[in-house]
Amino acid sequence: MNDLHAKDNIVTRSVKVETSVLRRNDQAALANRQLLTERGIVALNLISSPGSGKTTLLEVTLVRMRERGKRCAVIVGDQQTDLDAQRLYGKGAPVRQIETVSSCHLDAQRVGDVLPEVIDDQTELLFIENVGNLICPAAFNLGEDFKVVLLSVTEGEDKPIKYPVVFSRAKVVLITKCDLIPHIEFDRDKCLRYLRQVNPGAVIFELSAKTGTGFEQWIGYLAELGRQDER
Amino acid sequence: MNDLHAKDNIVTRSVKVETSVLRRNDQAALANRQLLTERGIVALNLISSPGSGKTTLLEVTLVRMRERGKRCAVIVGDQQTDLDAQRLYGKGAPVRQIETVSSCHLDAQRVGDVLPEVIDDQTELLFIENVGNLICPAAFNLGEDFKVVLLSVTEGEDKPIKYPVVFSRAKVVLITKCDLIPHIEFDRDKCLRYLRQVNPGAVIFELSAKTGTGFEQWIGYLAELGRQDER
């Protein structure tokens, strides 16, 4: 019985601390949200497994948005290294890196710390590239307008129902690396059915950064988001 | 200042609870370890991103090990669904599923709960397929002999230095889906260099479940692990 009580105690304390951590995160998220709203900036929180193509997506997207005269900014989270940030420099948008080290997700406080450095009066869109992780980032609101979840076709069509939390919270789902479909076993129809099952309202784009497939639609969608005060 | 103290308090409590959770996990891991050692079972903890090919690897591995007369057992962790377990039934090894729901990793207690059901006196090898996540599972010892980390070539060659914690803790690294290399940009030499950088002693196999490449070596390696009392 003592063991049981000790266990209950730990669980209760653990839940309490988790709640505190999430509450503090939500307060910081609210502050980020206020700053972004004041500036009329639309913020997207990009979430996916490692290697699903978030950085490649941004490399192409930043160039295309610059061609359209849209001002973007990027915050990149990684457990270690600034490799992703390096890939994104020189694409026409300010980039700030957050190394999370032992943490498995970005939190709103860390985003808030770098936010004033990365946006200015001209910024229209902010991309927040989260740490590669399909589970933990789903729980942390960063103050974004909405979540964009990427799913590479190489990961398999079953991921939406295996990781339903993150897919159900996405406004937009990007199916990436579609050029590889001929070389793998990927059941597109089943994937779309699974996505609709966990998130009937998701906006879905099927993309290939290699061939450019789907980017006209994706870029068009982003351009429409534009500056909130112009809508 | 009050805010700062409150923050420090939360952080201190958070660290303490984390330590407690890890200590309890380690106690359960020790119990698992003792049971496995008593039975002479070698246990492997398989960790990777979602969709790196853990289940496909096991599908092939279980059949090949059965052909060699080696008795295996499997514990499969997933956030939701028993899709992976279903794929592994009928391959000649008992399989038990753990649905972690809100948790981002397997822990030793949950593994310990199903361990007695999945192993018997004949079991030689136990595969524990962790939740698809390259960060959190690295922190939780399940009582395994060693960790096996999978890296699909589609994820990119930079993952070992971007997620160094898990790669540095692996005894074995499996580079999977090597048949896709001709269709993607994957710098094999750089990947191996990065792996050596974070883990000079890692045993590395380059595999394709589609073509069978590398499986002779991988299966041979597993067969050598065999029953500890026979070594």
Tab-separated table of C-alpha atoms in Angstrom:
chain	number	residue	atom	x	y	z
A	1	MET	CA	0.000	0.000	0.000
A	2	ASN	CA	2.845	2.385	0.783
A	3	ASP	CA	4.291	1.775	-2.633
A	4	LEU	CA	0.926	2.438	-4.169
A	5	HIS	CA	0.546	5.710	-2.309
A	6	ALA	CA	4.080	6.742	-3.251
A	7	LYS	CA	3.230	5.988	-6.873
A	8	ASP	CA	0.009	7.998	-6.690
A	9	ASN	CA	1.913	10.875	-5.118
A	10	ILE	CA	4.495	10.931	-7.882
A	11	VAL	CA	1.802	10.761	-10.547
A	12	THR	CA	-0.195	13.549	-8.890
A	13	ARG	CA	2.895	15.749	-8.564
A	14	SER	CA	3.912	14.938	-12.117
A	15	VAL	CA	0.504	15.919	-13.494
A	16	LYS	CA	0.558	19.132	-11.422
A	17	VAL	CA	3.985	20.150	-12.719
A	18	GLU	CA	2.964	19.288	-16.273
A	19	THR	CA	-0.100	21.481	-15.836
A	20	SER	CA	2.088	24.314	-14.489
A	21	VAL	CA	4.514	23.967	-17.385
A	22	LEU	CA	1.641	24.028	-19.878
A	23	ARG	CA	0.011	26.978	-18.101
A	24	ARG	CA	3.244	28.967	-18.237
A	25	ASN	CA	3.617	27.990	-21.882
A	26	ASP	CA	0.076	29.192	-22.620
A	27	GLN	CA	0.770	32.547	-20.947
A	28	ALA	CA	3.848	33.010	-23.132
A	29	ALA	CA	1.873	31.850	-26.178
A	30	LEU	CA	-0.726	34.517	-25.454
A	31	ALA	CA	1.991	37.186	-25.327
A	32	ASN	CA	3.394	35.947	-28.652
A	33	ARG	CA	-0.130	35.958	-30.086
A	34	GLN	CA	-0.712	39.562	-29.000
A	35	LEU	CA	2.572	40.735	-30.546
A	36	LEU	CA	1.849	38.912	-33.810
A	37	THR	CA	-1.707	40.255	-33.991
A	38	GLU	CA	-0.554	43.843	-33.315
A	39	ARG	CA	1.874	43.534	-36.216
A	40	GLY	CA	-0.640	41.794	-38.490
A	41	ILE	CA	1.608	38.759	-38.895
A	42	VAL	CA	0.245	35.292	-39.681
A	43	ALA	CA	2.292	32.598	-37.904
A	44	LEU	CA	2.471	28.925	-38.935
A	45	ASN	CA	3.812	26.198	-36.634
A	46	LEU	CA	5.376	23.483	-38.849
A	47	ILE	CA	5.454	20.027	-37.252
A	48	SER	CA	6.619	16.650	-38.601
A	49	SER	CA	8.856	13.630	-38.053
A	50	PRO	CA	12.583	14.187	-38.539
A	51	GLY	CA	13.423	14.255	-42.233
A	52	SER	CA	9.919	14.858	-43.589
A	53	GLY	CA	11.122	17.867	-45.533
A	54	LYS	CA	10.296	20.920	-43.397
A	55	THR	CA	13.516	22.729	-44.248
A	56	THR	CA	13.386	21.838	-47.950
A	57	LEU	CA	9.788	23.073	-48.015
A	58	LEU	CA	10.886	26.369	-46.476
A	59	GLU	CA	13.852	26.738	-48.849
A	60	VAL	CA	11.481	26.640	-51.830
A	61	THR	CA	8.674	28.540	-50.105
A	62	LEU	CA	10.843	31.486	-49.008
A	63	VAL	CA	12.189	32.024	-52.536
A	64	ARG	CA	8.721	31.797	-54.075
A	65	MET	CA	7.219	34.165	-51.499
A	66	ARG	CA	10.030	36.666	-52.058
A	67	GLU	CA	9.268	36.564	-55.800
A	68	ARG	CA	5.698	37.536	-54.915
A	69	GLY	CA	6.940	40.393	-52.745
A	70	LYS	CA	5.710	38.774	-49.521
A	71	ARG	CA	7.873	39.369	-46.439
A	72	CYS	CA	8.537	36.249	-44.410
A	73	ALA	CA	10.497	35.410	-41.268
A	74	VAL	CA	11.584	32.051	-39.842
A	75	ILE	CA	12.268	30.587	-36.400
A	76	VAL	CA	13.914	27.142	-36.563
A	77	GLY	CA	14.048	24.664	-33.689
A	78	ASP	CA	16.472	21.752	-33.557
A	79	GLN	CA	17.742	19.471	-30.815
A	80	GLN	CA	21.291	20.300	-31.889
A	81	THR	CA	23.207	22.027	-34.734
A	82	ASP	CA	22.210	25.051	-36.813
A	83	LEU	CA	22.252	23.077	-40.072
A	84	ASP	CA	18.645	23.940	-40.924
A	85	ALA	CA	19.129	27.639	-40.206
A	86	GLN	CA	22.235	27.650	-42.416
A	87	ARG	CA	20.212	26.192	-45.274
A	88	LEU	CA	17.639	28.971	-44.890
A	89	TYR	CA	19.973	31.966	-44.710
A	90	GLY	CA	20.121	34.048	-47.890
A	91	LYS	CA	16.626	33.094	-49.020
A	92	GLY	CA	15.286	36.567	-48.441
A	93	ALA	CA	13.935	36.144	-44.919
A	94	PRO	CA	15.427	36.729	-41.462
A	95	VAL	CA	16.095	33.429	-39.675
A	96	ARG	CA	16.661	32.705	-35.976
A	97	GLN	CA	17.747	29.353	-34.582
A	98	ILE	CA	16.711	27.797	-31.262
A	99	GLU	CA	18.741	24.806	-30.088
A	100	THR	CA	16.466	22.883	-27.728
A	101	VAL	CA	19.253	20.464	-26.604
A	102	SER	CA	17.466	18.088	-24.202
A	103	SER	CA	13.953	19.273	-25.034
A	104	CYS	CA	11.811	17.508	-27.607
A	105	HIS	CA	9.727	20.491	-28.714
A	106	LEU	CA	9.721	24.270	-29.006
A	107	ASP	CA	7.915	26.140	-26.242
A	108	ALA	CA	6.291	29.549	-26.345
A	109	GLN	CA	8.814	31.146	-23.968
A	110	ARG	CA	11.771	30.316	-26.202
A	111	VAL	CA	9.898	31.471	-29.280
A	112	GLY	CA	8.980	34.673	-27.430
A	113	ASP	CA	12.649	35.282	-26.588
A	114	VAL	CA	13.687	35.473	-30.261
A	115	LEU	CA	10.423	36.757	-31.749
A	116	PRO	CA	11.236	40.500	-31.494
A	117	GLU	CA	14.582	39.911	-33.265
A	118	VAL	CA	13.134	38.070	-36.238
A	119	ILE	CA	10.044	40.128	-37.124
A	120	ASP	CA	9.756	43.776	-38.146
A	121	ASP	CA	7.045	46.171	-39.323
A	122	GLN	CA	7.114	44.658	-42.817
A	123	THR	CA	6.803	40.987	-41.823
A	124	GLU	CA	3.686	39.315	-43.194
A	125	LEU	CA	4.242	35.611	-42.545
A	126	LEU	CA	6.197	33.849	-39.796
A	127	PHE	CA	7.177	30.189	-40.206
A	128	ILE	CA	8.113	28.361	-37.011
A	129	GLU	CA	9.888	25.118	-37.913
A	130	ASN	CA	9.449	22.892	-34.868
A	131	VAL	CA	11.784	20.116	-33.700
A	132	GLY	CA	11.403	16.884	-35.714
A	133	ASN	CA	8.897	15.011	-33.543
A	134	LEU	CA	5.342	13.942	-34.311
A	135	ILE	CA	4.186	13.723	-30.689
A	136	CYS	CA	5.436	16.282	-28.158
A	137	PRO	CA	5.173	19.521	-30.199
A	138	ALA	CA	1.410	18.923	-30.552
A	139	ALA	CA	0.926	19.820	-26.867
A	140	PHE	CA	2.648	23.215	-26.955
A	141	ASN	CA	0.859	26.250	-28.382
A	142	LEU	CA	3.493	28.749	-29.528
A	143	GLY	CA	1.059	31.591	-30.246
A	144	GLU	CA	0.729	30.548	-33.894
A	145	ASP	CA	-2.345	31.101	-36.035
A	146	PHE	CA	-2.362	27.423	-36.940
A	147	LYS	CA	-0.361	24.215	-37.180
A	148	VAL	CA	0.892	22.747	-40.456
A	149	VAL	CA	1.772	19.042	-40.231
A	150	LEU	CA	4.013	17.442	-42.860
A	151	LEU	CA	3.836	13.765	-43.736
A	152	SER	CA	6.419	12.340	-46.110
A	153	VAL	CA	5.094	9.546	-48.330
A	154	THR	CA	8.120	7.459	-47.295
A	155	GLU	CA	6.752	7.337	-43.721
A	156	GLY	CA	3.715	5.338	-44.826
A	157	GLU	CA	0.012	6.051	-45.178
A	158	ASP	CA	-0.862	4.891	-41.657
A	159	LYS	CA	0.729	7.780	-39.747
A	160	PRO	CA	-2.440	9.927	-39.379
A	161	ILE	CA	-4.189	7.213	-37.342
A	162	LYS	CA	-1.019	6.196	-35.466
A	163	TYR	CA	-0.311	9.797	-34.405
A	164	PRO	CA	-3.866	11.193	-34.408
A	165	VAL	CA	-3.286	13.964	-31.862
A	166	VAL	CA	-0.995	16.077	-34.014
A	167	PHE	CA	-2.897	15.378	-37.244
A	168	SER	CA	-6.223	16.269	-35.645
A	169	ARG	CA	-4.825	19.640	-34.509
A	170	ALA	CA	-3.487	20.689	-37.913
A	171	LYS	CA	-5.299	23.196	-40.092
A	172	VAL	CA	-3.092	22.227	-43.035
A	173	VAL	CA	-1.489	18.866	-43.859
A	174	LEU	CA	1.284	18.699	-46.455
A	175	ILE	CA	1.988	15.302	-48.020
A	176	THR	CA	5.613	15.663	-49.105
A	177	LYS	CA	8.106	13.848	-51.379
A	178	CYS	CA	5.269	12.729	-53.690
A	179	ASP	CA	7.856	12.167	-56.469
A	180	LEU	CA	8.945	9.032	-54.578
A	181	ILE	CA	5.535	7.316	-54.765
A	182	PRO	CA	6.481	5.224	-57.850
A	183	HIS	CA	9.435	3.758	-55.928
A	184	ILE	CA	7.637	2.808	-52.721
A	185	GLU	CA	4.468	1.168	-51.458
A	186	PHE	CA	2.287	4.119	-50.534
A	187	ASP	CA	-1.506	3.893	-50.640
A	188	ARG	CA	-2.526	7.486	-51.374
A	189	ASP	CA	-6.273	6.860	-51.122
A	190	LYS	CA	-5.886	5.151	-47.773
A	191	CYS	CA	-3.707	8.016	-46.510
A	192	LEU	CA	-6.320	10.604	-47.494
A	193	ARG	CA	-9.059	8.479	-45.913
A	194	TYR	CA	-7.072	8.205	-42.664
A	195	LEU	CA	-6.471	11.960	-42.681
A	196	ARG	CA	-10.195	12.681	-43.159
A	197	GLN	CA	-10.946	10.202	-40.391
A	198	VAL	CA	-8.915	12.102	-37.759
A	199	ASN	CA	-9.350	15.577	-39.259
A	200	PRO	CA	-12.272	16.010	-41.666
A	201	GLY	CA	-11.624	19.735	-42.197
A	202	ALA	CA	-7.874	19.671	-42.901
A	203	VAL	CA	-6.636	21.561	-45.952
A	204	ILE	CA	-4.387	19.084	-47.778
A	205	PHE	CA	-1.636	19.787	-50.309
A	206	GLU	CA	0.325	17.050	-52.082
A	207	LEU	CA	3.825	18.322	-52.790
A	208	SER	CA	7.165	17.474	-54.295
A	209	ALA	CA	9.947	19.992	-53.748
A	210	LYS	CA	11.980	18.058	-56.343
A	211	THR	CA	9.498	18.360	-59.230
A	212	GLY	CA	7.598	21.400	-57.953
A	213	THR	CA	4.296	19.513	-57.920
A	214	GLY	CA	1.661	21.213	-55.779
A	215	PHE	CA	3.722	24.319	-55.010
A	216	GLU	CA	1.551	26.683	-57.085
A	217	GLN	CA	-1.414	25.750	-54.887
A	218	TRP	CA	0.612	25.905	-51.647
A	219	ILE	CA	2.208	29.260	-52.458
A	220	GLY	CA	-1.149	30.601	-53.637
A	221	TYR	CA	-2.689	29.552	-50.335
A	222	LEU	CA	0.069	31.276	-48.333
A	223	ALA	CA	-0.153	34.448	-50.430
A	224	GLU	CA	-3.872	34.625	-49.674
A	225	LEU	CA	-3.148	34.571	-45.948
A	226	GLY	CA	-1.203	37.790	-46.551
A	227	ARG	CA	-1.260	40.597	-44.052
A	228	GLN	CA	-4.306	40.388	-41.845
A	229	ASP	CA	-5.024	44.110	-42.154
A	230	GLU	CA	-5.173	43.839	-45.937
A	231	ARG	CA	-7.696	41.034	-45.986
B	1	MET	CA	11.818	39.064	-8.871
B	2	ASN	CA	8.709	37.205	-7.728
B	3	ASP	CA	8.181	35.978	-11.232
B	4	LEU	CA	11.775	34.839	-11.391
B	5	HIS	CA	11.458	32.933	-8.111
B	6	ALA	CA	8.200	31.371	-9.243
B	7	LYS	CA	9.927	30.297	-12.455
B	8	ASP	CA	12.881	28.837	-10.538
B	9	ASN	CA	10.465	26.988	-8.271
B	10	ILE	CA	8.616	25.435	-11.155
B	11	VAL	CA	11.865	24.452	-12.845
B	12	THR	CA	13.233	22.927	-9.622
B	13	ARG	CA	10.026	20.983	-9.028
B	14	SER	CA	9.920	19.921	-12.662
B	15	VAL	CA	13.483	18.597	-12.505
B	16	LYS	CA	12.745	16.784	-9.216
B	17	VAL	CA	9.661	15.074	-10.654
B	18	GLU	CA	11.564	14.182	-13.818
B	19	THR	CA	14.277	12.651	-11.641
B	20	SER	CA	11.652	10.685	-9.692
B	21	VAL	CA	10.024	9.462	-12.893
B	22	LEU	CA	13.400	8.391	-14.261
B	23	ARG	CA	14.365	6.750	-10.943
B	24	ARG	CA	11.126	4.751	-10.910
B	25	ASN	CA	11.717	3.848	-14.547
B	26	ASP	CA	15.239	2.666	-13.723
B	27	GLN	CA	13.946	0.472	-10.889
B	28	ALA	CA	11.456	-1.158	-13.254
B	29	ALA	CA	14.198	-1.466	-15.912
B	30	LEU	CA	16.360	-3.294	-13.371
B	31	ALA	CA	13.527	-5.740	-12.657
B	32	ASN	CA	13.066	-6.342	-16.405
B	33	ARG	CA	16.829	-6.811	-16.739
B	34	GLN	CA	16.880	-9.408	-13.967
B	35	LEU	CA	14.018	-11.378	-15.494
B	36	LEU	CA	15.636	-11.303	-18.947
B	37	THR	CA	19.037	-12.336	-17.571
B	38	GLU	CA	17.511	-15.216	-15.581
B	39	ARG	CA	15.888	-16.496	-18.768
B	40	GLY	CA	19.003	-15.896	-20.898
B	41	ILE	CA	17.124	-13.572	-23.243
B	42	VAL	CA	18.868	-10.832	-25.223
B	43	ALA	CA	16.623	-7.755	-25.520
B	44	LEU	CA	16.939	-5.049	-28.178
B	45	ASN	CA	15.247	-1.631	-27.893
B	46	LEU	CA	14.453	-0.418	-31.439
B	47	ILE	CA	14.210	3.367	-31.759
B	48	SER	CA	13.633	5.603	-34.788
B	49	SER	CA	11.546	8.370	-36.335
B	50	PRO	CA	8.018	7.430	-37.386
B	51	GLY	CA	8.105	5.528	-40.681
B	52	SER	CA	11.798	4.585	-40.668
B	53	GLY	CA	10.919	0.933	-41.181
B	54	LYS	CA	10.987	-0.669	-37.710
B	55	THR	CA	7.960	-2.861	-38.362
B	56	THR	CA	9.064	-3.832	-41.878
B	57	LEU	CA	12.480	-4.725	-40.449
B	58	LEU	CA	10.821	-6.940	-37.857
B	59	GLU	CA	8.512	-8.578	-40.404
B	60	VAL	CA	11.559	-9.773	-42.381
B	61	THR	CA	13.717	-10.442	-39.321
B	62	LEU	CA	11.158	-12.630	-37.529
B	63	VAL	CA	10.694	-14.878	-40.579
B	64	ARG	CA	14.460	-15.211	-41.116
B	65	MET	CA	15.113	-15.942	-37.444
B	66	ARG	CA	12.371	-18.584	-37.401
B	67	GLU	CA	14.040	-20.226	-40.418
B	68	ARG	CA	17.218	-20.424	-38.324
B	69	GLY	CA	15.293	-21.979	-35.428
B	70	LYS	CA	15.790	-18.935	-33.189
B	71	ARG	CA	12.899	-18.119	-30.855
B	72	CYS	CA	11.953	-14.461	-30.796
B	73	ALA	CA	9.335	-12.350	-29.029
B	74	VAL	CA	8.143	-8.809	-29.710
B	75	ILE	CA	6.738	-5.923	-27.680
B	76	VAL	CA	5.402	-3.076	-29.862
B	77	GLY	CA	4.725	0.455	-28.661
B	78	ASP	CA	2.548	2.922	-30.524
B	79	GLN	CA	0.780	6.153	-29.627
B	80	GLN	CA	-2.435	4.674	-31.020
B	81	THR	CA	-3.697	1.693	-33.061
B	82	ASP	CA	-2.410	-1.888	-33.116
B	83	LEU	CA	-1.535	-1.712	-36.833
B	84	ASP	CA	2.115	-2.655	-36.245
B	85	ALA	CA	1.244	-5.580	-33.991
B	86	GLN	CA	-1.232	-6.846	-36.609
B	87	ARG	CA	1.523	-6.810	-39.226
B	88	LEU	CA	3.738	-8.890	-36.931
B	89	TYR	CA	1.240	-11.588	-35.931
B	90	GLY	CA	1.767	-14.939	-37.629
B	91	LYS	CA	5.495	-14.400	-38.206
B	92	GLY	CA	6.418	-17.103	-35.705
B	93	ALA	CA	6.872	-14.960	-32.600
B	94	PRO	CA	4.520	-13.918	-29.801
B	95	VAL	CA	3.660	-10.206	-30.035
B	96	ARG	CA	2.251	-7.857	-27.397
B	97	GLN	CA	1.064	-4.316	-28.076
B	98	ILE	CA	1.358	-1.300	-25.766
B	99	GLU	CA	-0.716	1.743	-26.698
B	100	THR	CA	1.034	4.712	-25.069
B	101	VAL	CA	-1.785	7.193	-25.967
B	102	SER	CA	-0.504	10.535	-24.620
B	103	SER	CA	3.036	9.326	-23.901
B	104	CYS	CA	5.854	9.804	-26.390
B	105	HIS	CA	7.958	6.767	-25.390
B	106	LEU	CA	7.788	3.321	-23.828
B	107	ASP	CA	8.737	3.133	-20.163
B	108	ALA	CA	10.110	0.175	-18.222
B	109	GLN	CA	6.986	-0.238	-16.075
B	110	ARG	CA	4.720	-0.747	-19.076
B	111	VAL	CA	7.218	-3.112	-20.670
B	112	GLY	CA	7.450	-4.980	-17.359
B	113	ASP	CA	3.654	-5.350	-17.250
B	114	VAL	CA	3.537	-7.339	-20.513
B	115	LEU	CA	6.986	-8.958	-20.361
B	116	PRO	CA	5.900	-12.170	-18.552
B	117	GLU	CA	3.131	-12.716	-21.143
B	118	VAL	CA	5.370	-12.439	-24.169
B	119	ILE	CA	8.446	-14.468	-23.167
B	120	ASP	CA	8.738	-18.133	-22.209
B	121	ASP	CA	11.503	-20.613	-21.405
B	122	GLN	CA	12.402	-20.987	-25.075
B	123	THR	CA	12.698	-17.275	-25.915
B	124	GLU	CA	16.156	-16.256	-27.097
B	125	LEU	CA	15.683	-12.740	-28.479
B	126	LEU	CA	13.222	-10.007	-27.487
B	127	PHE	CA	12.615	-7.065	-29.815
B	128	ILE	CA	11.035	-3.995	-28.232
B	129	GLU	CA	9.753	-1.689	-30.980
B	130	ASN	CA	9.575	1.731	-29.363
B	131	VAL	CA	7.212	4.586	-30.284
B	132	GLY	CA	8.280	6.460	-33.428
B	133	ASN	CA	10.287	9.306	-31.889
B	134	LEU	CA	13.986	10.117	-32.168
B	135	ILE	CA	14.231	12.121	-28.936
B	136	CYS	CA	12.230	11.005	-25.883
B	137	PRO	CA	12.788	7.197	-25.988
B	138	ALA	CA	16.547	7.793	-25.639
B	139	ALA	CA	16.052	8.798	-21.993
B	140	PHE	CA	14.192	5.665	-20.868
B	141	ASN	CA	16.078	2.447	-20.186
B	142	LEU	CA	13.647	-0.458	-20.601
B	143	GLY	CA	15.996	-3.124	-19.255
B	144	GLU	CA	17.283	-3.938	-22.750
B	145	ASP	CA	20.753	-5.262	-23.520
B	146	PHE	CA	21.229	-2.472	-26.041
B	147	LYS	CA	19.546	0.093	-28.265
B	148	VAL	CA	19.225	-0.255	-32.041
B	149	VAL	CA	18.568	3.034	-33.835
B	150	LEU	CA	17.149	3.046	-37.363
B	151	LEU	CA	17.772	5.862	-39.821
B	152	SER	CA	15.959	5.796	-43.142
B	153	VAL	CA	17.961	7.273	-46.025
B	154	THR	CA	14.921	9.414	-46.890
B	155	GLU	CA	15.375	11.308	-43.615
B	156	GLY	CA	18.702	12.737	-44.735
B	157	GLU	CA	22.328	12.175	-43.784
B	158	ASP	CA	22.388	14.938	-41.166
B	159	LYS	CA	20.190	13.228	-38.556
B	160	PRO	CA	23.040	11.712	-36.449
B	161	ILE	CA	24.394	15.171	-35.593
B	162	LYS	CA	20.950	16.764	-35.289
B	163	TYR	CA	19.764	14.066	-32.831
B	164	PRO	CA	23.105	13.059	-31.289
B	165	VAL	CA	21.733	11.814	-27.960
B	166	VAL	CA	19.917	8.790	-29.335
B	167	PHE	CA	22.586	7.970	-31.913
B	168	SER	CA	25.361	8.160	-29.322
B	169	ARG	CA	23.504	5.669	-27.088
B	170	ALA	CA	22.983	3.032	-29.803
B	171	LYS	CA	25.114	-0.084	-29.992
B	172	VAL	CA	23.757	-0.780	-33.475
B	173	VAL	CA	22.628	1.666	-36.176
B	174	LEU	CA	20.593	0.399	-39.121
B	175	ILE	CA	20.522	2.578	-42.241
B	176	THR	CA	17.248	1.520	-43.873
B	177	LYS	CA	15.525	1.864	-47.277
B	178	CYS	CA	18.899	1.915	-49.058
B	179	ASP	CA	17.138	0.914	-52.302
B	180	LEU	CA	15.810	4.493	-52.485
B	181	ILE	CA	19.278	6.124	-52.624
B	182	PRO	CA	19.267	6.417	-56.468
B	183	HIS	CA	16.031	8.434	-56.272
B	184	ILE	CA	17.037	10.929	-53.581
B	185	GLU	CA	19.885	13.176	-52.513
B	186	PHE	CA	21.586	11.159	-49.786
B	187	ASP	CA	25.296	11.551	-49.060
B	188	ARG	CA	26.235	8.111	-47.696
B	189	ASP	CA	29.836	9.021	-46.843
B	190	LYS	CA	28.738	12.092	-44.946
B	191	CYS	CA	26.121	10.038	-43.050
B	192	LEU	CA	28.734	7.476	-41.986
B	193	ARG	CA	31.132	10.273	-40.995
B	194	TYR	CA	28.424	11.940	-38.887
B	195	LEU	CA	27.613	8.598	-37.253
B	196	ARG	CA	31.271	7.981	-36.397
B	197	GLN	CA	31.487	11.537	-35.056
B	198	VAL	CA	28.744	10.995	-32.443
B	199	ASN	CA	29.307	7.252	-31.920
B	200	PRO	CA	32.706	5.903	-33.029
B	201	GLY	CA	31.947	2.347	-31.850
B	202	ALA	CA	28.513	1.833	-33.398
B	203	VAL	CA	27.948	-1.370	-35.376
B	204	ILE	CA	26.377	-0.211	-38.654
B	205	PHE	CA	24.287	-2.205	-41.127
B	206	GLU	CA	23.028	-0.789	-44.424
B	207	LEU	CA	19.720	-2.457	-45.271
B	208	SER	CA	16.928	-2.642	-47.778
B	209	ALA	CA	13.944	-4.760	-46.806
B	210	LYS	CA	12.745	-4.432	-50.413
B	211	THR	CA	15.836	-5.933	-52.090
B	212	GLY	CA	17.161	-7.877	-49.098
B	213	THR	CA	20.467	-5.976	-49.141
B	214	GLY	CA	22.374	-6.290	-45.876
B	215	PHE	CA	19.996	-8.779	-44.251
B	216	GLU	CA	22.442	-11.693	-44.338
B	217	GLN	CA	24.832	-9.646	-42.191
B	218	TRP	CA	22.079	-8.348	-39.892
B	219	ILE	CA	20.508	-11.780	-39.359
B	220	GLY	CA	23.961	-13.314	-38.868
B	221	TYR	CA	24.702	-10.710	-36.216
B	222	LEU	CA	21.435	-11.443	-34.398
B	223	ALA	CA	21.960	-15.207	-34.582
B	224	GLU	CA	25.363	-14.772	-32.930
B	225	LEU	CA	23.741	-12.977	-30.001
B	226	GLY	CA	21.801	-16.210	-29.448
B	227	ARG	CA	21.010	-17.499	-25.984
B	228	GLN	CA	23.417	-16.067	-23.441
B	229	ASP	CA	23.916	-19.437	-21.701
B	230	GLU	CA	25.061	-21.001	-24.968
B	231	ARG	CA	27.736	-18.424	-25.695
